[in-house]
CSV table of C-alpha atoms in Angstrom, one decimal:
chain,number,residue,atom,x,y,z
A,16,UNK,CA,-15.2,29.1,-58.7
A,17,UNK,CA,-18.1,26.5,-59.6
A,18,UNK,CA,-21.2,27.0,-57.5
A,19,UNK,CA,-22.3,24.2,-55.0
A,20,UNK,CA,-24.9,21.7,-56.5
A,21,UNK,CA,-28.0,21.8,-53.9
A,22,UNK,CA,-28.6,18.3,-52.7
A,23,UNK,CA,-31.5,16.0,-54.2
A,24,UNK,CA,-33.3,12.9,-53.3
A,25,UNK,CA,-32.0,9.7,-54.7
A,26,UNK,CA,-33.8,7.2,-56.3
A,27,UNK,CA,-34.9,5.8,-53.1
A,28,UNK,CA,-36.4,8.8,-51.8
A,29,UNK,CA,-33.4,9.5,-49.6
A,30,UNK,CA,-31.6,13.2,-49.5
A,31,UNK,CA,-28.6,12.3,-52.1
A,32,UNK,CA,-25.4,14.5,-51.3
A,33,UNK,CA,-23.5,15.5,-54.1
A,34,UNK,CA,-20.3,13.7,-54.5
A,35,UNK,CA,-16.9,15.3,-53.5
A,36,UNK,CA,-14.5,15.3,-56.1
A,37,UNK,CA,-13.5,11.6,-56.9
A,38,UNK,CA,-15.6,10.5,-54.0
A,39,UNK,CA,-19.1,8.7,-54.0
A,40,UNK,CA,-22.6,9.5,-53.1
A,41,UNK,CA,-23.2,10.4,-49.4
A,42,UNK,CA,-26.3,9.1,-48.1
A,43,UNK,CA,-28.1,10.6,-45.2
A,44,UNK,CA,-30.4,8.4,-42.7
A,45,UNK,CA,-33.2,10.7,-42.1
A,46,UNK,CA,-33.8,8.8,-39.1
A,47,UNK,CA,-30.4,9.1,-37.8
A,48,UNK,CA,-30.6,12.7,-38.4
A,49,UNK,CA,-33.9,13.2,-36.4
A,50,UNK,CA,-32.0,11.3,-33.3
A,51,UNK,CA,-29.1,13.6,-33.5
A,52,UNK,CA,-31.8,16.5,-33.8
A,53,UNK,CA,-33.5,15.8,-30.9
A,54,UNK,CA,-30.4,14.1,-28.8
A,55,UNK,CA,-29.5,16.5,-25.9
A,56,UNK,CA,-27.0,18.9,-26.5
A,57,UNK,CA,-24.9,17.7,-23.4
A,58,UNK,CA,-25.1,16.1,-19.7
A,59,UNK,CA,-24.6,17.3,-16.2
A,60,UNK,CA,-21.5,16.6,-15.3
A,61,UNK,CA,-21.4,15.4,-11.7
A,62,UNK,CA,-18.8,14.6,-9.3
A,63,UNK,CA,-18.3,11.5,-6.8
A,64,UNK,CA,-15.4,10.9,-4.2
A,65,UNK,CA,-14.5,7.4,-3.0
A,66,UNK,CA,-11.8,6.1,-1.2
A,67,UNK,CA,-10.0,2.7,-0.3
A,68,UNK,CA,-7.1,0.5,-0.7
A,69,UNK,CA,-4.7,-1.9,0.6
A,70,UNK,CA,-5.1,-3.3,3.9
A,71,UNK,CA,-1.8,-4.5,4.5
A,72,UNK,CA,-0.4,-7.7,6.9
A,73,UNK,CA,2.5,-9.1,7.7
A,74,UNK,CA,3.6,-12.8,6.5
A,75,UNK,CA,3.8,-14.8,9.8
A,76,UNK,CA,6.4,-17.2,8.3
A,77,UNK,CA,8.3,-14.7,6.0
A,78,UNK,CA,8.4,-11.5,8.1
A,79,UNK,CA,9.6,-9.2,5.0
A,80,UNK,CA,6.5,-10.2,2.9
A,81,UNK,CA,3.1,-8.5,3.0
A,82,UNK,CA,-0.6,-9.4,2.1
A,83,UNK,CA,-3.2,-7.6,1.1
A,84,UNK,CA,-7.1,-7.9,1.3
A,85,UNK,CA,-8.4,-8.4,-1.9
A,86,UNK,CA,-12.1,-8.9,-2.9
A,87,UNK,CA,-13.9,-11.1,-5.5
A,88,UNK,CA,-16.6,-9.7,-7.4
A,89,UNK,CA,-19.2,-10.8,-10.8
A,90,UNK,CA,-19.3,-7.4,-13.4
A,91,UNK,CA,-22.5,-7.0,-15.1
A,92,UNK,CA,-21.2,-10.0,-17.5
A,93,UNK,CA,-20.8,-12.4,-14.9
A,94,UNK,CA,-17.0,-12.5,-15.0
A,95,UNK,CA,-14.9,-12.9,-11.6
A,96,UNK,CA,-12.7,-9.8,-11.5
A,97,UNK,CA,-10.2,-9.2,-8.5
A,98,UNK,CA,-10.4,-6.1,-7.1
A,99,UNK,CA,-9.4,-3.3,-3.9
A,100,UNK,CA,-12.1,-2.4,-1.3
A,101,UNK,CA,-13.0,1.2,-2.0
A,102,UNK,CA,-16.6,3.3,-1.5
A,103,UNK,CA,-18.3,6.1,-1.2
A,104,UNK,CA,-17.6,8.5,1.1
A,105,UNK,CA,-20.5,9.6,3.1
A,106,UNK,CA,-22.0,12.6,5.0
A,107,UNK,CA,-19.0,14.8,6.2
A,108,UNK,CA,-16.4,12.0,6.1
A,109,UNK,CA,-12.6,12.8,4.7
A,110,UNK,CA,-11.5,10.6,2.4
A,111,UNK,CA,-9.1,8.5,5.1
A,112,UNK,CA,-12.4,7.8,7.7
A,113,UNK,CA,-14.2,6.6,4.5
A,114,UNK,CA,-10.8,4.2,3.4
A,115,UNK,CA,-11.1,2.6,6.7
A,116,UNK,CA,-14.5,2.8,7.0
A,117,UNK,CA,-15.4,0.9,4.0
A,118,UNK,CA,-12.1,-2.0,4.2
A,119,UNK,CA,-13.7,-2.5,7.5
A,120,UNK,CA,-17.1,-2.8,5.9
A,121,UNK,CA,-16.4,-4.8,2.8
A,122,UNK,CA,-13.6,-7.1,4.2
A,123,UNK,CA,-13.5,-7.0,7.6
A,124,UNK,CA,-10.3,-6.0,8.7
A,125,UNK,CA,-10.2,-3.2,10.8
A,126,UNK,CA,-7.0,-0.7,9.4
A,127,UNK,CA,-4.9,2.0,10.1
A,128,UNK,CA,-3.5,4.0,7.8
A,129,UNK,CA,0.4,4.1,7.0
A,130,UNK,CA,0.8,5.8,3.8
A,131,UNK,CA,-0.9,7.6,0.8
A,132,UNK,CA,-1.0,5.1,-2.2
A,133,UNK,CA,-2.3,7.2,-4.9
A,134,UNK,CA,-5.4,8.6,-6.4
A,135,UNK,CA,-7.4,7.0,-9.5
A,136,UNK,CA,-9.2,9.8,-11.7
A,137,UNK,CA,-11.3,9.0,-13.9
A,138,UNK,CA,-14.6,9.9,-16.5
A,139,UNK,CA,-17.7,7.5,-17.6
A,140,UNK,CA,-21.5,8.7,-18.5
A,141,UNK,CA,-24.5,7.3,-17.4
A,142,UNK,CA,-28.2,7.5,-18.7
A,143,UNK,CA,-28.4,11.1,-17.6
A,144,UNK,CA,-25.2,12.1,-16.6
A,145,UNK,CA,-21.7,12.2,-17.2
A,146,UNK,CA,-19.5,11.1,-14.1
A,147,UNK,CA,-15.9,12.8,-13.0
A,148,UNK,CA,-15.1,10.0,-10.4
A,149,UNK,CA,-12.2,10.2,-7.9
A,150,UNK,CA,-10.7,7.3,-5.7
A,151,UNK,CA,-8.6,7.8,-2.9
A,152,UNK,CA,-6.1,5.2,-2.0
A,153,UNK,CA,-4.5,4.3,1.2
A,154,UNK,CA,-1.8,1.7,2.6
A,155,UNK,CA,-3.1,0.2,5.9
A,156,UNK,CA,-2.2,-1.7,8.6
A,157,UNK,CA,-4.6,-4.9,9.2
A,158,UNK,CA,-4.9,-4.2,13.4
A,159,UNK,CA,-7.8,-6.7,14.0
A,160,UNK,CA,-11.4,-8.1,12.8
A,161,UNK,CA,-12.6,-11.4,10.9
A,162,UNK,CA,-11.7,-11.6,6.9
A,163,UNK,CA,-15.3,-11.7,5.5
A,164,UNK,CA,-17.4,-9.8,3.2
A,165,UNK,CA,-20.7,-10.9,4.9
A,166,UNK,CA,-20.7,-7.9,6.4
A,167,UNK,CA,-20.8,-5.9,3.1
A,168,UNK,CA,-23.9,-3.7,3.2
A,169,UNK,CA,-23.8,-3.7,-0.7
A,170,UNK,CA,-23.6,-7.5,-1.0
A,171,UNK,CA,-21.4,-7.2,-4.4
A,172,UNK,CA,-18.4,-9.3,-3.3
A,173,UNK,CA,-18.3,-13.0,-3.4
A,174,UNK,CA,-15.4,-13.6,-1.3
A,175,UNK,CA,-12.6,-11.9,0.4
A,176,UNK,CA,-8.7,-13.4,0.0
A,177,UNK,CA,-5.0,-12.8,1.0
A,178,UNK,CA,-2.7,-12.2,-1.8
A,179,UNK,CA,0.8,-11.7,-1.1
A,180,UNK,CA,1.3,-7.9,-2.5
A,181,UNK,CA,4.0,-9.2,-5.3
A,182,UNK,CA,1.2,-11.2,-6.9
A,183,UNK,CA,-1.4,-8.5,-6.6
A,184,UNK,CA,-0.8,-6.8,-10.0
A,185,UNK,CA,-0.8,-10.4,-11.5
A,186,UNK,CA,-4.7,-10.7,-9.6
A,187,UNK,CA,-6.5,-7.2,-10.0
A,188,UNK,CA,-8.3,-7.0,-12.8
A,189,UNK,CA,-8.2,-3.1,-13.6
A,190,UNK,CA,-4.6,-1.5,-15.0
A,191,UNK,CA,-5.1,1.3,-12.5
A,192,UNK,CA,-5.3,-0.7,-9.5
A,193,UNK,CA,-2.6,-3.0,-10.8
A,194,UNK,CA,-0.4,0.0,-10.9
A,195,UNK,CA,-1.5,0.8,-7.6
A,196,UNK,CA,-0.4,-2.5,-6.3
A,197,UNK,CA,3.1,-1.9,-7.9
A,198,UNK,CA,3.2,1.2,-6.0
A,199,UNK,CA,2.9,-0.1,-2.8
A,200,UNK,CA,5.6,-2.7,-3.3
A,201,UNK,CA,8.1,0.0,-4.2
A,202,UNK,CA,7.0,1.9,-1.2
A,203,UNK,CA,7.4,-1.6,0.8
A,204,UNK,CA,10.8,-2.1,-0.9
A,205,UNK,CA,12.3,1.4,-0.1
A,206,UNK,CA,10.9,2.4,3.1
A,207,UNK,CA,11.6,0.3,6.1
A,208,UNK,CA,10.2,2.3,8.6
A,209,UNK,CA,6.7,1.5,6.6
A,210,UNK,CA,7.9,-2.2,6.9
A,211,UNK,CA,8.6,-2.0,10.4
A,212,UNK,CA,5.2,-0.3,11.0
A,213,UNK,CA,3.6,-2.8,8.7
A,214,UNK,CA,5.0,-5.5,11.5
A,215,UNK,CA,4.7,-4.4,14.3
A,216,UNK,CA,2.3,-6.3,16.6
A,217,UNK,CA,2.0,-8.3,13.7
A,218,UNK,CA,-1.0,-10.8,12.9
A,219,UNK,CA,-1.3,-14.5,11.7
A,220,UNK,CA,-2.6,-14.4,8.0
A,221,UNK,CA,-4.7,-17.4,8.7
A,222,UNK,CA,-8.6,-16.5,7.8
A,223,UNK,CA,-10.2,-17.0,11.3
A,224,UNK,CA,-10.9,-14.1,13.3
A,225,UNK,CA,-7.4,-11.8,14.6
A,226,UNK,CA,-7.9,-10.3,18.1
C-alpha cells in the first residue's frame, strides 16, 4: 500500500492537495475554509403555527359555482403573487379561531367554517434560525362583512378579489395552495351537503358591503 503524500503549498502560496488518481490538483480557499471554521455548527430550530383558507360564496347567478376570497400581494421582488388569507395564531387561539380571525382581518369577510381543507408543512431558515412552519386550512362560509384589505393590520395586501374556485389553481401563485384549491373543488364536487351549506342564505358576490 503506497503512503499518502502530505499536502504542500502551490506555487501561489495556496495549500495544494495531492491529486487523486487521474484527477487534478484540488485547491483549497483558505478563506473559505476559515468561514466554514468559524460558521455555526447548526440553528435553533423553531416552530410557528398559522392558519387560514378559503372563504367560500355562492354564485348569485349560477347557484352550483363558488368564489373564494383571494388576496394580492408584492414578494420582496416586487412581483404580484395571488394568494390565500392565512396568519398567525395568537395567544391561546386554536387554529380554526385564528382561520376566521385572520380571513376576517385580511379580507373582510366574516366566515364560518364548513370543512378541513388541509394542512401545508413546511421548512425555511432565517438569519438565526431555521423555521418548521405549519398552515392550517379551512373551507368557510362568507356569512357577512365588506371585501377589503384596508383593514389588514399588516398592510401586505394590495387588493382583495373573487375568483370563481375552478380558476383558483390557475391564480395562486404557490403549488401548495394551488393544490389546496383543487381540494376544495373535489370536496365541492362530491359533497352536496357542503354545497347546500355553502348556499344557504346565500350572498351577492358583488364587492359592496353583505349584511
Amino acid at each position: 500500500m503506497s503512503t499518502p503524500v502530505p499536502a504542500s503549498d502551490g506555487p501561489d502560496g495556496r495549500p495544494e492537495v495531492p491529486p487523486p488518481p487521474g484527477g487534478a490538483p484540488l485547491r483549497v480557499n483558505p478563506a473559505r475554509r476559515a468561514a466554514a471554521a468559524t460558521a455555526p455548527v447548526h440553528l435553533p430550530i423553531v416552530d410557528e403555527t398559522s392558519a387560514g383558507g378559503l372563504v367560500l360564496r355562492a354564485e348569485s347567478e349560477r347557484p352550483e359555482e363558488f368564489s373564494a376570497a383571494v388576496l394580492l400581494r408584492r414578494n420582496r421582488t416586487g412581483r404580484l403573487e395571488w394568494c390565500l388569507p392565512k396568519g398567525h395564531l395568537e395567544g391561546r387561539e386554536t387554529p380554526q379561531e385564528a382561520a376566521i380571525r385572520e380571513i376576517r382581518e385580511e379580507t373582510g369577510i366574516r366566515g364560518s367554517i364548513q370543512a378541513e381543507l388541509g394542512v401545508i408543512d413546511y421548512w425555511f431558515t432565517g438569519e438565526d434560525r431555521r423555521v418548521h412552519k405549519v398552515v392550517h386550512h379551512y373551507l368557510l362560509r362568507a356569512e357577512g362583512g365588506h371585501l377589503t384589505v384596508e383593514n389588514d393590520p399588516d398592510g401586505e395586501a394590495e387588493d382583495a378579489l373573487w375568483v370563481r374556485v375552478d380558476e383558483l389553481a390557475e391564480r395562486l401563485s404557490y403549488p401548495n395552495e394551488q393544490r389546496l384549491a383543487a381540494a376544495a373543488l373535489d370536496l365541492l364536487v362530491s359533497s352536496r351537503n357542503l354545497r347546500d351549506a355553502l348556499r344557504a342564505d346565500a350572498f351577492p358576490t358583488e364587492r359592496p358591503d353583505l349584511p
